[in-house]
XYZ file of C-alpha atoms in Angstrom:
614
model
C 67.395 127.511 106.211
C 70.583 129.701 106.994
C 74.079 128.528 106.096
C 75.613 126.070 108.634
C 79.285 125.842 109.375
C 80.810 122.462 109.969
C 84.356 121.130 110.539
C 86.156 118.677 108.259
C 87.093 115.320 109.813
C 90.675 115.418 111.270
C 92.267 113.560 108.441
C 90.399 115.573 105.888
C 91.799 118.739 107.382
C 95.393 117.259 107.128
C 94.861 116.470 103.645
C 93.452 119.958 102.799
C 96.560 121.522 104.309
C 98.790 119.299 102.046
C 96.681 120.431 99.050
C 96.641 124.150 99.969
C 100.540 124.080 100.317
C 100.963 122.813 96.741
C 102.856 119.643 97.427
C 101.829 118.006 94.175
C 103.796 118.952 91.125
C 101.299 118.159 88.448
C 98.340 120.274 89.323
C 96.446 119.503 86.126
C 95.231 116.424 87.976
C 92.516 118.575 89.732
C 90.538 118.950 86.396
C 90.818 115.255 85.489
C 89.403 114.349 88.859
C 86.540 116.755 88.624
C 85.698 115.394 85.131
C 85.902 111.733 86.416
C 83.555 112.532 89.142
C 81.044 114.096 86.704
C 81.445 111.127 84.321
C 80.651 108.755 87.302
C 77.566 110.818 88.109
C 76.358 110.620 84.541
C 76.833 106.833 84.432
C 74.900 106.442 87.705
C 72.040 108.615 86.495
C 71.748 106.578 83.227
C 72.008 103.397 85.078
C 69.371 104.375 87.656
C 66.851 105.158 84.820
C 67.517 101.878 83.087
C 67.681 99.627 86.059
C 65.675 101.307 88.800
C 63.104 103.136 86.765
C 64.084 106.606 87.978
C 62.290 109.283 85.938
C 64.930 111.638 84.703
C 65.914 113.318 81.391
C 68.943 111.367 79.890
C 68.530 112.608 76.405
C 71.560 115.000 76.602
C 73.823 113.866 79.317
C 77.093 115.942 79.155
C 79.856 117.768 81.143
C 80.332 121.477 80.714
C 83.482 123.542 81.488
C 83.138 127.321 81.792
C 86.033 129.737 82.680
C 85.599 133.443 83.658
C 88.978 135.080 82.955
C 88.208 138.300 84.844
C 86.619 136.570 87.946
C 89.381 133.778 87.700
C 86.922 130.986 88.142
C 86.532 127.698 86.513
C 83.302 125.728 86.663
C 82.643 121.960 85.866
C 78.961 121.110 85.615
C 77.242 117.870 84.882
C 73.602 116.986 84.623
C 74.052 113.619 86.341
C 72.791 111.862 89.498
C 73.649 114.735 91.837
C 73.763 114.415 95.574
C 71.591 114.924 98.589
C 72.718 117.134 101.547
C 73.797 114.092 103.649
C 75.859 112.671 100.736
C 77.711 115.934 100.407
C 78.685 115.900 103.962
C 79.695 112.244 104.022
C 81.511 112.317 100.695
C 83.345 115.596 101.077
C 83.404 116.466 104.714
C 84.646 113.059 105.827
C 87.368 110.576 104.788
C 85.725 107.421 105.679
C 88.070 104.858 104.045
C 91.485 103.906 105.257
C 93.159 104.633 102.000
C 93.842 108.323 102.465
C 94.816 107.789 106.292
C 97.463 105.275 104.778
C 98.467 107.909 102.236
C 99.132 110.471 105.029
C 101.072 108.037 107.012
C 103.330 107.139 104.064
C 103.733 110.792 103.138
C 105.055 111.585 106.681
C 107.438 108.733 106.449
C 108.692 109.529 102.886
C 108.412 113.216 102.735
C 107.679 112.954 99.086
C 104.213 113.377 97.737
C 104.830 113.393 93.986
C 103.257 109.863 93.500
C 101.298 109.400 96.685
C 98.430 111.812 95.767
C 97.725 110.062 92.524
C 98.193 106.564 94.066
C 95.424 107.045 96.664
C 92.945 108.992 94.389
C 91.974 111.974 96.574
C 89.597 113.256 93.977
C 87.644 116.339 94.886
C 90.201 117.496 97.492
C 92.824 118.077 94.605
C 90.888 121.352 93.648
C 92.569 122.989 96.691
C 95.926 122.759 94.935
C 94.724 125.728 92.759
C 91.789 127.277 94.621
C 91.327 129.891 97.193
C 87.788 128.757 97.512
C 85.598 125.998 96.004
C 81.810 126.157 95.722
C 79.607 123.090 94.927
C 75.926 123.338 94.089
C 73.930 119.962 93.656
C 70.506 118.434 93.496
C 69.971 114.801 93.458
C 67.768 113.483 90.662
C 64.232 112.660 91.821
C 64.365 115.244 94.669
C 63.246 118.747 95.090
C 65.903 120.071 97.415
C 69.343 121.423 96.325
C 72.449 121.974 98.399
C 75.199 124.632 98.340
C 78.581 123.788 99.805
C 81.646 126.094 100.060
C 85.050 126.014 101.720
C 88.319 127.814 101.625
C 90.268 124.747 102.607
C 91.006 126.011 106.138
C 89.443 123.192 108.072
C 85.670 124.209 107.895
C 82.924 124.462 105.315
C 79.469 125.974 104.957
C 76.403 124.142 103.811
C 72.957 125.469 102.995
C 69.863 124.976 100.861
C 69.850 125.852 97.160
C 66.268 125.926 96.083
C 67.020 126.715 92.447
C 69.759 124.224 91.918
C 69.222 122.139 88.760
C 69.721 118.279 88.882
C 73.208 117.435 88.736
C 76.387 118.958 90.182
C 78.247 122.130 89.611
C 81.808 122.763 91.042
C 83.312 126.268 90.750
C 86.949 126.653 91.479
C 87.943 130.220 92.535
C 91.550 130.153 91.232
C 94.285 131.582 93.390
C 96.078 134.772 92.078
C 98.116 134.272 88.992
C 101.609 133.072 89.782
C 103.820 132.201 86.913
C 106.103 130.075 89.020
C 103.219 128.055 90.254
C 101.560 127.923 86.709
C 98.097 128.836 88.069
C 97.515 131.535 85.548
C 96.934 128.844 82.825
C 93.770 127.462 84.328
C 91.664 130.409 83.287
C 92.773 130.119 79.630
C 90.819 128.145 77.077
C 93.846 126.474 75.359
C 95.077 125.135 78.635
C 91.722 123.628 79.718
C 91.262 121.955 76.254
C 94.854 120.543 76.446
C 94.173 119.043 79.849
C 90.892 117.424 78.578
C 92.672 116.004 75.429
C 95.466 114.615 77.518
C 93.583 113.152 80.536
C 89.875 112.873 79.631
C 89.608 112.233 75.838
C 88.153 108.810 76.427
C 85.287 109.923 78.657
C 82.058 108.443 77.107
C 80.121 111.671 77.515
C 80.604 114.929 75.596
C 82.658 117.544 77.438
C 81.748 120.981 76.177
C 83.562 124.199 76.671
C 81.841 127.581 77.160
C 78.181 128.526 77.863
C 77.070 128.382 74.275
C 78.981 125.674 72.459
C 77.508 122.162 72.116
C 80.581 120.701 70.367
C 82.542 118.191 72.394
C 86.141 118.865 73.016
C 86.826 115.115 73.681
C 86.550 112.237 71.113
C 84.268 110.099 73.404
C 85.721 106.914 71.900
C 85.689 103.939 74.078
C 89.300 103.019 74.293
C 88.663 99.302 74.537
C 86.686 99.439 71.288
C 89.583 100.926 69.265
C 92.110 98.765 67.426
C 95.419 98.804 69.525
C 97.309 99.999 66.512
C 95.207 103.208 66.676
C 95.757 103.910 70.288
C 98.936 105.463 71.739
C 100.411 103.979 74.989
C 99.975 107.403 76.554
C 96.198 107.041 76.058
C 96.151 103.530 77.632
C 98.265 104.782 80.489
C 95.840 107.829 81.218
C 92.879 105.495 80.986
C 94.442 103.096 83.518
C 95.027 105.997 85.823
C 91.395 107.081 85.422
C 90.017 103.648 86.554
C 92.586 102.537 88.954
C 93.766 106.005 90.750
C 97.246 104.926 90.425
C 99.653 107.465 89.100
C 102.250 105.125 87.714
C 102.159 103.498 84.319
C 100.753 99.946 84.107
C 103.170 97.084 83.709
C 101.257 95.445 80.836
C 98.293 96.125 78.746
C 95.853 93.240 77.628
C 93.338 93.734 74.855
C 90.606 90.981 74.137
C 87.729 90.811 71.729
C 85.390 87.876 71.459
C 82.970 87.474 68.565
C 80.398 84.922 67.575
C 77.568 83.618 69.684
C 78.444 85.811 72.680
C 80.446 89.010 72.062
C 82.475 91.136 74.574
C 85.481 93.312 74.658
C 88.042 93.737 77.438
C 90.819 96.097 78.076
C 92.906 94.959 81.203
C 95.958 96.275 82.918
C 98.556 94.645 85.127
C 99.781 97.332 87.546
C 103.535 97.870 88.071
C 103.164 97.947 91.780
C 100.873 96.475 94.435
C 98.204 98.778 95.816
C 98.294 99.491 99.583
C 95.061 97.531 100.095
C 96.008 94.307 98.111
C 95.713 92.271 101.317
C 93.065 94.151 103.116
C 89.685 92.522 103.246
C 87.849 95.644 102.251
C 90.327 96.640 99.462
C 89.014 97.667 96.039
C 89.001 94.738 93.660
C 87.245 93.692 90.443
C 86.744 95.117 86.981
C 84.308 97.697 85.534
C 81.365 96.099 83.763
C 79.646 97.802 80.757
C 76.775 96.519 78.587
C 76.761 97.993 75.098
C 78.843 100.853 76.304
C 76.424 101.559 79.294
C 78.133 101.467 82.618
C 76.723 98.798 84.920
C 79.041 98.675 87.975
C 82.478 99.354 89.378
C 84.493 96.606 91.032
C 82.705 93.573 89.557
C 84.410 90.842 91.474
C 82.566 88.144 89.509
C 84.743 88.879 86.417
C 88.008 88.012 88.053
C 89.039 85.555 90.785
C 90.323 86.980 93.992
C 93.896 85.843 93.388
C 93.949 88.177 90.372
C 92.316 91.049 92.283
C 95.203 93.367 91.239
C 94.159 93.441 87.623
C 92.292 96.520 86.637
C 90.331 97.164 83.604
C 86.939 97.226 81.669
C 84.687 94.508 80.197
C 82.090 95.536 77.743
C 79.478 92.728 76.991
C 76.943 92.824 74.228
C 74.338 90.364 75.417
C 73.755 90.914 79.096
C 70.680 92.577 80.689
C 71.072 96.196 81.660
C 69.440 95.516 84.995
C 71.843 92.759 85.879
C 72.562 92.503 89.614
C 75.511 91.099 91.584
C 73.514 88.063 92.582
C 72.593 87.396 88.899
C 76.182 87.964 87.807
C 77.289 85.091 90.078
C 75.005 82.689 88.269
C 75.013 84.092 84.632
C 76.713 81.497 82.372
C 77.920 84.207 80.079
C 79.725 86.012 83.019
C 81.332 82.596 83.943
C 82.520 82.024 80.441
C 83.981 85.619 80.262
C 85.528 84.986 83.684
C 87.207 81.677 82.450
C 88.683 83.411 79.459
C 89.949 86.342 81.175
C 91.714 84.243 83.734
C 93.349 82.208 80.864
C 94.397 85.298 79.086
C 95.919 86.987 82.139
C 97.862 83.787 83.113
C 99.088 83.250 79.585
C 100.160 86.961 79.453
C 102.191 86.401 82.582
C 103.754 83.281 81.071
C 104.718 85.304 78.003
C 106.405 87.909 80.114
C 108.247 85.131 82.017
C 109.714 84.078 78.780
C 110.253 87.195 76.811
C 110.478 89.944 79.245
C 112.059 88.591 82.360
C 112.604 92.028 84.052
C 108.770 92.769 83.799
C 108.040 89.304 84.982
C 110.322 89.746 87.997
C 108.546 92.966 88.925
C 105.089 91.369 88.570
C 106.104 88.370 90.683
C 107.643 90.406 93.397
C 104.575 92.687 93.645
C 101.844 90.092 93.104
C 103.277 86.490 93.426
C 101.999 86.147 96.957
C 98.454 86.934 95.771
C 98.690 84.681 92.668
C 99.660 81.707 94.765
C 96.319 81.972 96.542
C 94.890 80.554 93.325
C 96.442 77.239 94.221
C 93.829 76.913 96.991
C 90.861 76.662 94.674
C 89.899 76.331 90.910
C 92.012 73.215 90.279
C 91.653 73.714 86.504
C 94.217 76.618 86.734
C 96.675 74.916 89.102
C 98.991 74.022 86.420
C 99.017 77.327 84.739
C 99.748 79.053 88.132
C 102.594 76.596 88.947
C 104.071 77.241 85.514
C 104.248 80.937 86.100
C 105.375 80.739 89.731
C 108.943 81.219 90.826
C 110.448 80.321 94.195
C 113.611 81.107 96.089
C 115.933 78.013 96.400
C 119.133 76.852 97.738
C 120.653 76.881 94.194
C 121.441 80.635 94.411
C 120.106 84.094 94.841
C 117.805 83.995 91.699
C 114.396 82.459 91.993
C 113.666 79.229 90.036
C 110.627 77.954 88.215
C 109.408 74.407 89.000
C 110.147 73.301 85.433
C 113.774 74.379 85.943
C 113.916 72.721 89.358
C 112.665 69.484 87.891
C 115.127 69.597 85.071
C 117.958 69.787 87.617
C 116.763 67.083 89.961
C 119.457 64.431 90.894
C 119.300 61.036 89.418
C 116.869 58.902 91.533
C 115.252 61.934 93.089
C 111.428 61.592 92.919
C 110.217 64.513 95.001
C 110.374 68.220 94.947
C 112.025 69.173 98.279
C 110.811 72.328 100.099
C 110.928 73.959 103.584
C 108.722 76.704 104.787
C 109.503 79.484 107.262
C 109.270 83.082 108.058
C 112.186 84.299 106.139
C 114.927 83.123 103.835
C 117.637 83.302 106.262
C 115.758 81.356 108.808
C 114.955 78.589 106.321
C 118.525 78.472 104.929
C 119.869 78.032 108.361
C 117.485 75.443 109.500
C 119.032 72.190 110.795
C 116.698 70.257 108.437
C 118.743 71.603 105.585
C 122.104 70.009 106.551
C 122.025 66.657 104.804
C 120.406 68.040 101.801
C 123.127 70.781 101.386
C 125.894 68.239 102.194
C 124.598 65.968 99.416
C 123.807 68.590 96.874
C 119.956 68.322 96.842
C 118.121 71.632 95.832
C 115.500 72.887 98.315
C 112.763 75.380 97.621
C 112.670 78.099 100.296
C 108.948 79.017 100.810
C 108.539 82.046 103.083
C 104.935 83.407 102.235
C 102.106 82.454 104.653
C 100.054 81.045 101.748
C 102.867 78.571 101.095
C 101.987 76.690 104.201
C 98.580 76.088 102.846
C 98.919 75.471 99.016
C 101.584 72.780 99.316
C 98.893 70.795 101.045
C 96.365 71.434 98.274
C 98.574 70.767 95.358
C 99.887 67.090 95.242
C 102.466 67.176 92.495
C 104.141 68.851 89.531
C 105.109 66.985 86.478
C 104.548 63.781 88.315
C 106.922 64.928 91.202
C 105.296 65.080 94.538
C 106.056 68.055 96.900
C 107.859 66.891 99.996
C 108.677 69.031 102.998
C 112.087 68.126 104.422
C 110.766 68.924 107.941
C 107.942 66.298 107.663
C 108.065 62.514 107.593
C 111.071 60.257 107.562
C 113.305 61.554 104.824
C 115.762 58.944 103.920
C 118.480 60.372 101.736
C 121.376 58.118 100.537
C 124.042 58.124 103.218
C 127.242 59.734 102.316
C 129.148 56.831 103.941
C 128.164 53.288 104.840
C 130.653 53.496 107.661
C 128.180 55.799 109.432
C 125.835 52.919 109.994
C 127.519 51.321 112.974
C 127.377 54.593 114.923
C 123.531 54.163 115.072
C 123.763 50.975 117.107
C 123.149 50.878 120.736
C 120.938 54.119 120.978
C 117.745 52.433 121.964
C 118.119 53.049 125.731
C 118.791 56.807 125.192
C 115.851 57.153 122.840
C 113.552 55.573 125.311
C 114.830 57.732 128.098
C 114.344 60.967 126.053
C 110.842 59.986 124.983
C 109.907 59.565 128.691
C 111.602 62.827 129.852
C 109.884 64.832 126.987
C 106.630 63.075 126.858
C 104.715 66.418 127.148
C 106.535 67.878 124.231
C 107.308 65.017 121.694
C 105.460 61.883 120.350
C 108.685 60.014 119.364
C 112.463 60.249 119.554
C 114.529 58.727 116.776
C 117.818 58.989 115.009
C 118.166 61.365 112.003
C 119.435 60.982 108.486
C 118.978 64.654 107.801
C 121.393 66.178 110.270
C 125.143 66.661 109.788
C 126.267 69.377 112.177
C 123.352 70.061 114.556
C 122.697 67.751 117.432
C 118.886 67.566 117.015
C 115.911 68.811 115.071
C 112.113 68.551 115.317
C 110.025 67.219 112.552
C 106.394 66.754 111.883
C 104.722 63.340 111.013
C 103.742 63.040 107.399
C 100.089 63.626 108.132
C 100.265 66.241 110.879
C 99.837 69.952 110.300
C 102.968 72.134 110.609
C 103.433 74.374 113.729
C 103.159 77.430 111.526
C 99.860 76.263 110.147
C 98.629 75.446 113.682
C 99.635 79.142 114.706
C 97.779 80.607 111.586
C 94.564 78.711 112.454
C 94.711 80.010 116.049
C 95.260 83.472 114.836
C 92.121 83.163 112.715
C 90.184 82.164 115.869
C 89.950 78.390 114.970
C 90.794 76.114 117.809
C 93.044 73.145 116.772
C 94.566 70.550 119.033
C 98.243 70.899 119.859
C 100.242 68.422 117.690
C 103.300 66.798 119.248
C 106.331 66.403 117.037
C 109.209 64.056 116.553
C 112.732 64.804 118.072
C 115.420 63.490 115.780
C 118.994 63.145 117.019
C 122.193 63.346 115.099
C 124.145 60.145 116.358
C 127.423 61.530 115.179
C 127.231 64.685 117.188
C 129.519 64.982 120.331
C 126.619 66.175 122.405
C 124.420 63.216 121.531
C 127.247 60.770 121.967
C 128.151 62.299 125.461
C 124.535 62.185 126.450
C 124.441 58.502 125.485
C 127.580 57.714 127.488
C 126.258 59.635 130.433
C 122.958 57.765 130.327
C 124.733 54.415 130.321
C 126.919 55.362 133.260
C 124.262 57.032 135.488
C 120.816 56.530 134.043
C 119.023 57.909 137.291
C 120.944 61.255 137.130
C 118.321 64.209 137.319
C 120.692 66.337 135.377
C 120.089 64.232 132.266
C 116.388 65.354 132.348
C 117.648 69.032 132.384
C 119.887 68.153 129.406
C 116.930 66.669 127.565
C 114.931 69.820 128.008
C 117.898 72.007 126.831
C 118.286 69.629 123.807
C 114.640 69.983 122.833
C 114.738 73.904 123.434
C 117.776 74.386 121.341
C 116.199 72.236 118.505
C 113.045 74.390 118.771
C 114.919 77.679 118.711
C 117.038 76.571 115.736
C 114.045 76.368 113.480
C 112.583 79.652 114.691
C 110.073 78.215 117.093
C 108.685 79.592 120.292
C 109.572 78.205 123.653
C 106.587 77.237 125.998
C 108.585 78.469 129.057
C 111.485 80.927 128.013
C 112.234 81.732 131.640
C 112.703 78.169 132.634
C 114.940 77.442 129.638
C 117.143 80.474 130.365
C 117.438 79.312 134.006
C 118.524 75.847 132.996
C 121.036 77.208 130.422
C 122.540 79.707 132.926
C 122.915 77.059 135.622
C 124.559 74.640 133.246
C 126.867 77.365 131.935
C 127.741 78.320 135.571
C 128.936 74.698 136.237
C 131.260 74.638 133.258
C 133.266 77.859 133.918
């Protein structure tokens, strides 16, 4: 079959152009990516023979690097699983996942690619930072047909049969002409290649050999998680983290674990220093790498770590699991469940330690991942206390967030509840009418602005015996600042009855408020009703929920309410009072950040009323 010329997918062409124009400062990354791809291929072949019964020679799995100084080529070869023709087209010719598209969008916005390339793990494409042309020859284990792929990075590639291709994959990088300023002359020199391998790939579990003849590995092949921490440099941990996470930044924290006894396992975990772009995407990468007795089993094992800790990266190496374990078996295996519980406990305790000993690190962690961690309050009740202990929240006390323990320690005498208010933003919550009496009397209120906050406060009943209480729900009865205010509440029943009738489509009750000091009115939910935000969230998820009417509370000391009371006493049949009732309800709804049912009608009523006052 003759060579066929195909076009790269549009986003792949954009990415190739970025590579060709050398936007990335550390070009050594291309060799690291090729070696990582080869390591993955070797892992997959060994696993296929152990688990799937594939007949293949795995007695000498290795990676070989060969340079030709005169021809200026560098070739990375492995005898791993290999690829079929269709796989070559789908894996190299197309960018199927959204990650790289997101990277291109961020690159256009920031104009700085120094970290974005590593962050999104472009892998094979990084070869075009140093290559005029790249040739790939591969044959999948268990098949007879080989494939040859070649491209100069200009938007097209050729693909043809390669009948004599051995099992595995060979990538030949045709290096661009020597350019000292670009440091490309180094990649055809032995010392440079060995230096890159030592720096980036020393931990690869397979031997990396240099040259056509030598069988001596140039990497140590030591599993990093099996070595004592005292023997491993931070730089080695950081590079291993980059290898498994495709994040070019250093991790925020490193966690080593080793369990011995009836069930043995080792774990090396990393807490990133920044949230990945897909942290809240349903198809985002999550989970840990699982090994059994140093044999790679699977990537992204979600069974080892709960979804709310999905940002944690790392490796777990178990001693007593079956090599042919499947995801279905993992979900039910009691050893896996035991490892999971211990990993969760260790991660949460590490965050607690950071909170006390390294507050700057903790602040970074909570800023990047706090929203995800709070999802853990929706399940696994055994860990609720640990999550609440490490959580921090904005509050009316000041700009710095507070822990629940600190909040409880500051509670006023006689206060039995932890007060909070949810909303879309801090400024909206702080300026809510519901806050007025609490601020006037010096009660601290937590300001909860993440969507998950609307849900977990329903699932978690209390902390240290103190119940969570929304100041926008139920009948909050704070001590009055003055007993003299009581007489002002007398004689309002006729007005309350009128307003309930005028607004019967919008509210279930109208009553006087003890939570308002400067606003004329506010809307509150009954203690057992869902909040408007939660109602909106359910509808956005496609779940139909009945509309819940709320309670309109009036400030009896406000001039508007007092004037409305007097007007109702004097002319109870005046139609203008009904319009005033609508305006009062609408302003209360807007003050808390709500949405009007009929904005045009509200605007017309307001304009007409203003016109009569000028």
